[in-house]
XYZ file of C-alpha atoms in Angstrom:
544
model
C 0.093 -0.358 -0.037
C 1.269 3.633 -0.748
C 3.059 4.894 1.949
C 0.772 6.957 4.898
C -2.335 4.731 3.937
C -1.649 1.609 6.983
C -3.127 4.502 10.113
C -5.749 5.879 7.728
C -9.201 5.473 9.445
C -11.145 2.440 8.756
C -14.212 2.520 6.602
C -17.554 1.117 7.538
C -18.150 -2.272 7.801
C -18.164 -4.467 4.198
C -16.761 -1.188 2.522
C -13.431 -1.541 1.095
C -10.787 1.451 3.185
C -7.825 3.054 1.364
C -5.858 0.232 1.297
C -8.335 -1.840 -0.709
C -8.678 0.545 -2.435
C -5.080 1.355 -3.732
C -4.812 -2.490 -3.933
C -7.976 -2.756 -6.410
C -6.429 0.413 -8.768
C -3.341 -1.396 -8.984
C -5.074 -4.207 -10.929
C -5.038 -1.583 -13.452
C -1.042 -0.945 -15.231
C -0.430 2.443 -15.213
C 0.112 3.300 -19.153
C 1.375 6.761 -20.440
C -0.019 7.170 -23.777
C 2.059 9.315 -25.696
C 1.458 10.279 -29.435
C 3.886 12.061 -31.976
C 1.978 15.284 -33.500
C 5.245 16.073 -35.059
C 3.382 16.081 -38.600
C 0.734 18.040 -37.922
C 0.673 21.846 -38.652
C 0.318 23.959 -34.934
C -3.505 24.893 -36.464
C -4.619 21.097 -36.509
C -2.757 20.676 -32.856
C -5.466 23.237 -31.955
C -8.334 21.290 -33.694
C -6.716 18.750 -30.818
C -7.476 20.915 -28.067
C -10.846 21.752 -29.031
C -11.801 17.710 -29.594
C -10.440 17.430 -25.691
C -11.905 20.047 -24.832
C -15.608 18.934 -26.168
C -14.891 15.433 -24.790
C -14.227 16.535 -21.640
C -17.646 18.272 -21.700
C -19.342 14.852 -23.014
C -17.579 12.434 -19.660
C -19.487 15.026 -17.348
C -23.090 14.107 -18.896
C -21.879 10.069 -19.130
C -21.409 10.467 -15.210
C -25.136 11.959 -15.730
C -26.323 8.983 -17.788
C -24.969 6.172 -15.213
C -26.783 7.552 -12.222
C -28.248 10.645 -10.836
C -26.752 11.000 -8.482
C -23.000 10.481 -9.589
C -22.137 14.157 -10.066
C -23.253 15.331 -5.905
C -21.308 11.947 -4.881
C -18.168 13.164 -6.763
C -18.508 16.496 -5.497
C -19.104 15.331 -1.726
C -15.836 13.100 -2.078
C -13.466 15.922 -3.234
C -14.680 17.980 -0.137
C -13.088 14.750 1.908
C -9.670 15.429 1.468
C -8.678 12.192 3.970
C -6.733 9.084 2.996
C -9.997 7.102 2.371
C -11.491 9.918 0.527
C -8.717 10.817 -2.085
C -8.261 6.781 -2.525
C -12.795 6.929 -3.225
C -12.247 9.790 -5.600
C -9.813 7.601 -7.715
C -11.434 4.333 -8.219
C -15.155 6.399 -8.394
C -13.650 8.137 -11.407
C -11.249 4.866 -12.607
C -15.667 3.045 -12.767
C -17.430 6.453 -13.630
C -19.294 6.175 -10.474
C -19.105 4.082 -7.091
C -19.562 0.826 -8.257
C -16.342 -1.499 -8.964
C -16.702 -2.892 -12.518
C -14.465 -5.851 -12.038
C -16.112 -6.796 -8.932
C -19.751 -7.204 -10.316
C -20.417 -3.634 -9.737
C -20.198 -3.820 -5.856
C -20.498 -0.874 -4.395
C -17.598 0.964 -2.759
C -19.205 4.112 -0.981
C -21.800 3.091 1.949
C -25.426 4.589 1.131
C -25.858 4.115 -2.793
C -27.154 0.727 -2.849
C -27.075 -1.303 -5.931
C -25.528 -0.073 -9.631
C -28.920 1.186 -11.619
C -29.570 -1.673 -14.269
C -31.531 0.933 -16.421
C -29.173 3.792 -16.014
C -30.426 7.219 -15.384
C -32.282 7.186 -18.999
C -35.889 5.592 -17.357
C -37.875 7.487 -14.265
C -36.041 6.169 -10.907
C -39.080 3.598 -9.166
C -40.420 2.978 -12.879
C -40.844 -0.848 -13.430
C -39.141 -2.889 -15.851
C -42.579 -4.286 -17.456
C -44.549 -0.405 -17.327
C -41.726 1.030 -19.041
C -42.102 -1.969 -21.732
C -45.299 -1.665 -21.961
C -44.723 2.066 -22.893
C -41.634 1.819 -25.094
C -44.187 -1.063 -27.379
C -47.208 1.714 -27.414
C -47.817 4.309 -29.881
C -44.692 6.672 -29.149
C -42.323 3.784 -29.532
C -40.552 5.471 -32.592
C -39.755 8.657 -30.034
C -39.588 6.189 -26.900
C -37.527 3.576 -28.360
C -34.545 5.961 -29.830
C -31.292 5.666 -29.733
C -30.949 9.355 -28.239
C -33.937 10.399 -25.943
C -35.069 9.849 -21.816
C -38.046 8.672 -20.416
C -39.494 10.688 -17.644
C -42.091 11.610 -15.323
C -44.834 14.247 -16.009
C -45.925 16.175 -12.861
C -49.243 14.064 -13.495
C -47.343 10.571 -13.610
C -47.456 10.179 -16.959
C -44.136 8.933 -18.863
C -42.963 11.487 -21.293
C -40.137 11.467 -23.920
C -37.555 13.927 -23.303
C -34.717 14.179 -26.282
C -31.071 14.319 -25.336
C -30.913 17.786 -26.544
C -33.017 18.922 -23.842
C -31.555 16.545 -21.638
C -28.550 17.368 -21.398
C -29.007 21.386 -23.063
C -26.187 23.015 -21.223
C -23.543 20.645 -21.860
C -24.207 19.473 -25.549
C -23.998 23.387 -26.179
C -21.105 23.934 -24.810
C -19.443 20.691 -26.191
C -20.960 21.564 -29.998
C -19.317 25.219 -29.680
C -16.125 23.355 -28.701
C -16.434 21.457 -31.918
C -17.177 25.215 -34.416
C -14.149 26.113 -32.459
C -12.196 23.201 -34.296
C -14.258 23.450 -37.691
C -13.155 26.687 -38.297
C -9.091 25.531 -37.566
C -8.865 22.858 -39.362
C -7.514 23.038 -43.180
C -9.483 19.262 -43.749
C -12.503 19.681 -45.262
C -14.078 16.370 -44.545
C -12.698 17.134 -40.555
C -14.375 20.457 -41.132
C -18.034 18.514 -42.497
C -17.979 16.409 -40.207
C -17.164 18.888 -36.683
C -19.960 20.724 -37.922
C -22.390 18.446 -38.595
C -21.962 16.678 -35.117
C -22.506 19.753 -33.579
C -25.378 20.573 -35.709
C -26.690 17.201 -34.244
C -25.529 18.197 -30.537
C -28.350 20.567 -30.351
C -30.742 18.495 -32.634
C -30.472 14.669 -32.082
C -30.141 14.201 -35.739
C -27.256 12.053 -36.026
C -27.500 10.109 -39.458
C -25.849 13.016 -41.666
C -22.675 13.102 -39.270
C -21.973 9.471 -39.012
C -22.074 9.780 -42.871
C -19.604 12.438 -42.684
C -17.933 10.694 -40.157
C -17.681 7.102 -42.231
C -16.264 9.657 -45.011
C -13.123 11.045 -42.736
C -9.748 10.198 -43.997
C -7.706 12.475 -42.719
C -4.697 12.635 -40.048
C -6.835 13.498 -37.175
C -9.825 10.690 -36.370
C -12.488 12.202 -33.662
C -15.216 9.610 -32.643
C -17.197 11.921 -30.276
C -21.091 11.166 -29.537
C -23.464 8.933 -27.795
C -23.047 5.345 -29.549
C -22.813 2.398 -26.986
C -25.783 0.853 -25.513
C -23.761 -0.809 -22.576
C -25.292 1.182 -19.574
C -29.076 1.036 -20.633
C -29.077 -2.781 -19.418
C -32.587 -2.891 -19.528
C -32.845 -2.115 -22.980
C -29.991 -1.993 -24.836
C -31.637 0.800 -26.340
C -30.669 4.331 -25.139
C -26.331 5.413 -26.145
C -24.372 7.196 -23.155
C -21.695 9.320 -24.811
C -17.775 8.920 -25.794
C -15.247 10.141 -27.188
C -12.156 8.949 -28.965
C -9.735 10.540 -30.320
C -7.011 9.853 -32.614
C -3.919 10.195 -34.992
C -3.898 7.883 -37.853
C -0.920 5.441 -37.933
C -0.417 5.596 -42.125
C 1.964 2.514 -42.785
C -0.540 0.728 -40.403
C -3.745 1.807 -41.628
C -2.640 1.321 -45.071
C -1.374 -2.276 -44.318
C -5.090 -3.363 -42.805
C -7.100 -1.481 -45.274
C -6.839 -5.033 -47.581
C -9.062 -6.584 -45.099
C -11.952 -4.093 -46.069
C -11.962 -5.845 -49.798
C -12.222 -9.500 -48.010
C -15.712 -8.003 -45.667
C -18.065 -9.727 -49.097
C -16.631 -12.785 -49.111
C -16.539 -14.040 -45.664
C -20.034 -12.842 -45.034
C -20.919 -15.005 -48.126
C -18.921 -17.987 -46.447
C -20.512 -17.943 -42.847
C -21.577 -21.071 -41.365
C -25.283 -20.375 -41.369
C -28.598 -20.280 -43.346
C -27.725 -18.268 -46.712
C -30.974 -16.863 -45.935
C -29.560 -14.627 -43.419
C -26.538 -13.967 -44.700
C -26.076 -10.012 -46.082
C -26.302 -10.370 -50.024
C -24.382 -6.760 -50.152
C -22.656 -5.305 -47.142
C -23.006 -1.807 -47.196
C -20.742 0.307 -49.526
C -18.300 1.537 -47.112
C -15.975 -0.320 -44.579
C -12.933 1.717 -43.763
C -10.387 0.212 -41.372
C -8.595 3.080 -39.420
C -5.088 2.607 -37.178
C -4.604 5.174 -34.850
C -2.512 5.956 -31.644
C -5.176 7.564 -29.163
C -4.633 10.691 -27.527
C -7.844 11.019 -24.910
C -10.740 9.180 -24.296
C -13.961 9.851 -22.395
C -17.637 8.945 -21.085
C -18.240 5.643 -21.866
C -14.840 5.515 -23.620
C -13.096 5.682 -20.696
C -14.616 3.461 -17.566
C -13.246 0.497 -16.005
C -11.778 -1.508 -18.622
C -10.132 0.155 -21.617
C -11.703 -0.177 -24.897
C -8.798 -1.596 -27.752
C -10.814 -1.108 -30.485
C -14.301 -0.118 -31.354
C -16.534 -0.820 -34.683
C -19.135 1.898 -35.317
C -22.065 3.365 -35.935
C -24.612 1.272 -34.320
C -27.412 2.299 -35.912
C -28.847 0.113 -37.824
C -30.071 1.938 -40.728
C -26.802 3.136 -41.260
C -24.575 0.323 -41.438
C -26.739 -1.197 -43.497
C -26.944 1.730 -46.672
C -23.268 2.640 -45.788
C -21.544 -0.274 -43.510
C -19.409 0.800 -40.850
C -15.677 2.238 -39.578
C -13.573 0.017 -37.493
C -11.168 2.179 -35.763
C -7.688 0.445 -34.086
C -6.031 1.774 -31.231
C -2.877 0.792 -31.595
C -0.931 2.133 -28.502
C -3.824 0.837 -26.266
C -3.529 -2.833 -27.972
C 0.248 -3.115 -27.513
C 0.146 -1.889 -23.849
C -2.533 -4.103 -22.854
C -0.217 -6.982 -24.395
C 2.933 -5.920 -22.739
C 1.222 -5.014 -19.489
C -1.304 -8.091 -19.336
C -1.536 -10.215 -22.285
C 1.976 -12.395 -21.894
C 1.852 -11.870 -18.206
C -1.974 -13.961 -18.250
C -0.010 -16.539 -20.866
C 2.815 -16.842 -18.236
C 0.515 -18.478 -16.104
C -2.772 -19.680 -17.795
C -1.149 -21.754 -20.371
C 0.875 -24.784 -21.448
C 4.609 -23.760 -21.729
C 4.557 -25.092 -25.102
C 2.151 -22.949 -25.898
C 2.740 -19.398 -24.463
C 5.778 -19.217 -26.208
C 3.795 -19.095 -29.399
C 1.848 -15.934 -28.054
C 2.188 -13.247 -30.158
C 1.458 -9.426 -30.638
C 0.391 -9.875 -34.357
C -2.336 -12.073 -33.942
C -3.738 -10.211 -31.229
C -3.861 -7.241 -33.207
C -5.369 -8.867 -36.035
C -7.832 -10.854 -33.946
C -8.963 -7.321 -32.443
C -9.169 -6.140 -36.304
C -11.520 -8.857 -37.156
C -13.330 -8.832 -34.096
C -14.502 -5.901 -34.828
C -14.793 -6.186 -39.178
C -17.484 -9.127 -38.220
C -19.369 -6.673 -36.017
C -20.506 -5.843 -39.548
C -21.203 -8.886 -40.845
C -24.068 -11.507 -40.192
C -27.819 -11.207 -38.710
C -28.501 -6.951 -37.880
C -31.990 -5.875 -39.610
C -34.201 -8.832 -39.207
C -38.010 -10.004 -40.406
C -39.582 -11.926 -37.059
C -43.559 -13.188 -37.629
C -43.814 -10.514 -40.958
C -42.636 -7.718 -39.024
C -39.696 -5.668 -39.678
C -37.117 -5.384 -36.865
C -33.586 -5.720 -35.483
C -31.364 -7.750 -33.570
C -30.711 -5.318 -31.066
C -34.734 -5.178 -30.389
C -35.315 -8.964 -30.195
C -32.462 -9.759 -27.558
C -32.428 -7.155 -25.752
C -30.436 -6.976 -22.510
C -28.767 -10.136 -23.774
C -27.993 -8.212 -26.967
C -24.807 -6.972 -26.525
C -23.233 -10.146 -24.744
C -24.218 -11.854 -27.473
C -22.679 -9.576 -30.064
C -19.478 -9.098 -28.574
C -19.400 -12.760 -28.665
C -20.217 -13.465 -32.117
C -17.496 -11.011 -32.935
C -14.888 -13.157 -31.342
C -16.105 -16.419 -32.941
C -17.160 -14.855 -35.898
C -13.418 -13.236 -36.281
C -12.218 -15.993 -35.379
C -13.899 -18.176 -38.414
C -12.650 -15.536 -40.581
C -8.899 -15.391 -39.839
C -8.846 -19.536 -40.970
C -10.423 -18.805 -43.707
C -8.207 -16.282 -44.734
C -5.203 -18.767 -43.322
C -7.128 -21.568 -45.564
C -6.706 -19.610 -48.710
C -3.519 -17.985 -48.358
C -4.140 -14.612 -47.934
C -2.605 -14.647 -44.409
C 0.935 -15.068 -42.629
C 1.369 -19.198 -42.217
C 3.265 -18.592 -39.008
C 0.245 -17.356 -37.882
C -1.768 -20.623 -38.078
C 0.798 -21.616 -35.315
C 0.768 -18.531 -32.561
C -3.673 -17.302 -33.680
C -5.172 -20.138 -30.928
C -2.477 -20.023 -28.165
C -3.064 -15.952 -28.407
C -6.881 -16.562 -28.900
C -6.953 -18.500 -25.180
C -4.772 -16.444 -23.532
C -7.289 -13.498 -24.384
C -9.704 -15.165 -23.276
C -8.295 -15.487 -20.032
C -7.584 -11.831 -20.032
C -10.879 -10.837 -20.948
C -12.818 -12.977 -18.833
C -11.183 -11.149 -15.827
C -13.438 -8.288 -16.298
C -16.257 -9.682 -14.569
C -19.903 -11.919 -15.958
C -21.922 -8.615 -15.181
C -19.824 -6.914 -18.334
C -21.263 -7.895 -21.924
C -17.381 -8.949 -23.344
C -16.365 -11.155 -20.501
C -20.065 -12.892 -20.335
C -19.194 -13.716 -23.881
C -16.126 -14.805 -23.213
C -17.063 -16.784 -20.386
C -19.692 -18.389 -23.485
C -17.495 -19.444 -25.938
C -14.628 -20.753 -23.406
C -17.318 -22.982 -21.753
C -18.246 -23.711 -25.586
C -14.448 -24.866 -26.348
C -14.508 -27.008 -22.941
C -17.438 -29.141 -23.649
C -15.987 -29.632 -27.496
C -12.917 -30.666 -26.061
C -10.929 -28.143 -28.144
C -9.276 -26.347 -25.179
C -8.633 -28.996 -22.577
C -6.876 -28.529 -19.148
C -3.891 -30.156 -17.890
C -2.261 -31.774 -14.502
C -0.783 -28.653 -13.779
C -3.561 -26.929 -14.330
C -3.244 -24.749 -17.553
C -4.821 -24.850 -20.159
C -3.678 -25.810 -24.329
C -5.796 -25.443 -27.051
C -6.036 -27.780 -30.290
C -6.220 -25.274 -33.180
C -7.812 -27.946 -35.964
C -10.505 -29.186 -32.739
C -10.781 -25.304 -31.857
C -11.514 -24.533 -35.622
C -14.597 -26.513 -36.115
C -15.983 -25.495 -32.510
C -15.409 -22.062 -33.562
C -17.553 -22.482 -36.623
C -20.290 -23.920 -34.605
C -20.754 -21.348 -32.351
C -20.679 -19.182 -35.094
C -23.334 -20.947 -36.567
C -24.636 -20.867 -33.265
C -25.118 -17.159 -32.384
C -25.628 -15.954 -35.257
C -28.700 -18.288 -36.312
C -29.876 -17.047 -32.690
C -29.797 -13.551 -33.723
C -31.192 -13.757 -37.002
C -34.428 -15.197 -35.680
C -34.851 -12.921 -33.037
C -34.828 -15.741 -30.658
C -34.028 -14.420 -27.115
C -35.373 -17.787 -25.471
C -32.563 -19.655 -27.436
C -30.372 -17.224 -26.744
C -31.068 -16.989 -22.651
C -30.410 -20.767 -22.660
C -27.280 -20.696 -24.585
C -25.407 -18.470 -22.128
C -27.143 -20.733 -19.300
C -25.557 -23.507 -20.581
C -22.666 -22.705 -21.708
C -21.110 -19.151 -20.007
C -20.529 -20.764 -16.740
C -17.238 -20.386 -14.671
C -15.730 -23.998 -14.003
C -13.736 -25.140 -10.765
C -10.743 -24.964 -13.599
C -11.209 -22.103 -14.872
C -11.780 -19.976 -11.399
C -8.270 -21.571 -10.008
C -6.224 -20.082 -12.792
C -8.017 -17.110 -11.903
C -7.539 -17.556 -8.795
C -3.654 -17.445 -9.962
C -3.466 -14.477 -12.189
C -4.447 -12.373 -9.034
C -0.684 -10.484 -8.568
C -1.580 -9.725 -12.739
C -2.906 -6.813 -13.947
C -6.371 -7.404 -15.291
C -6.138 -4.092 -17.580
C -4.319 -0.949 -18.015
C -4.740 2.077 -16.661
C -4.115 5.494 -19.638
C -2.560 8.399 -18.853
C -3.336 10.881 -21.743
C -0.146 12.546 -21.368
C -0.517 14.267 -25.001
C -3.430 15.419 -24.040
C -2.182 17.000 -20.688
C 0.421 18.744 -22.902
C -2.396 19.916 -25.405
C -4.864 21.582 -22.818
C -3.443 21.421 -19.674
C -4.446 19.516 -16.455
């Protein structure tokens, strides 16, 4: 524990004190994310500063979306200058709230209760059944949209409040920062996006700015707005605000661009009923490799995002495809600080030596590519709907598992076709297995981790992953390839049929941690679970 904490006052019974909170914080390995800006002219560096300014504003919006009590609680914690108070503030900021995201969202501050599964998108005290009925009612189009919250009117009835009104002050300030950036940049595509996204903050009309974002092709790669729906644990409908501000790595972007040309062939080969495949994918599938300069909101809480595939609006994806952004400096840090130490504990000696950065990086890329493949907009009982709407709170878990196994299926296909370095055939599966143990430590309340538990359970049941006498694990690549194809079929078929009951049954059967897995997790207690980025270049641009 840090010096000076041993004599700190004890926390209330059942809640961690400063030493325990410092131990929990140590599960995140600190990493300085430095970005080389020497190739950018001064005006473009100032654009980056304005993007960081807007991102910080949206970080405060995200705090409110997680829980209405977050902001007043943070202010109260900041007033406590004791060692315990300072430790709570640090861990609050890590988790974006008073719940430990690596410990099943257990509270670490007294008096806050359980983390609200529905975030602050719906009225406190409203039942899930009441909300579901309203969301399916006459106002469904407005109520079930990504960019609105539900509130109680004075008479008690539910009403729809658009984000532009609910977060009016913050979004106006963020829009102003984006417009200042638009005036500075010499990149016309970036200017178009920043102006369109600023307008969207004030109108909730995001599709034009999503289209402009898809067309960005310059050195600055900003992703800023409401995107992911993880915080809406009840319905997976409401988008949380986030920001990734990146600087493109040109050589890596050019090297990986060829994967976009393979997507239709991979889609056509998916191990599902041809009726569930997309005969014509969206026209754009840009891939960008960037170094992350700054992250905020849903992009900077708990476990650090390594890559992303956006937008999530099914209409935009169906018409245009989606963009995949790889965060190179984040992935390198995760590999060195977490994945290699995990492999040294969890994998059989002969296989831990095969764990390598290239298959890790490439599988993360293919994970993001596969998010755009398979069923999205579907028809069930003659009604046009989406996989997201049909699967509800199970959607994110199944979608993350789909991207993992579908990505591995795709890489195996490219290996079989001679389109990847043959050396990856030896390193791919051991690296995947090590990464599974890395991801499963995020806690089974987190979609990626539960999706990983599903994969590991499936592979163990299929005999593709085996437990050795010394407690380490090994993977049989040919058996794993067959099992991965089978799980890809199972998940995408469930998605294509919008079968929530089958999704629940699949998770109940396989997303379970057996005793052998738990013993490995126990042995990993001294290994960091993830990284804690310090945005040192962003701090140089705008100050702390």
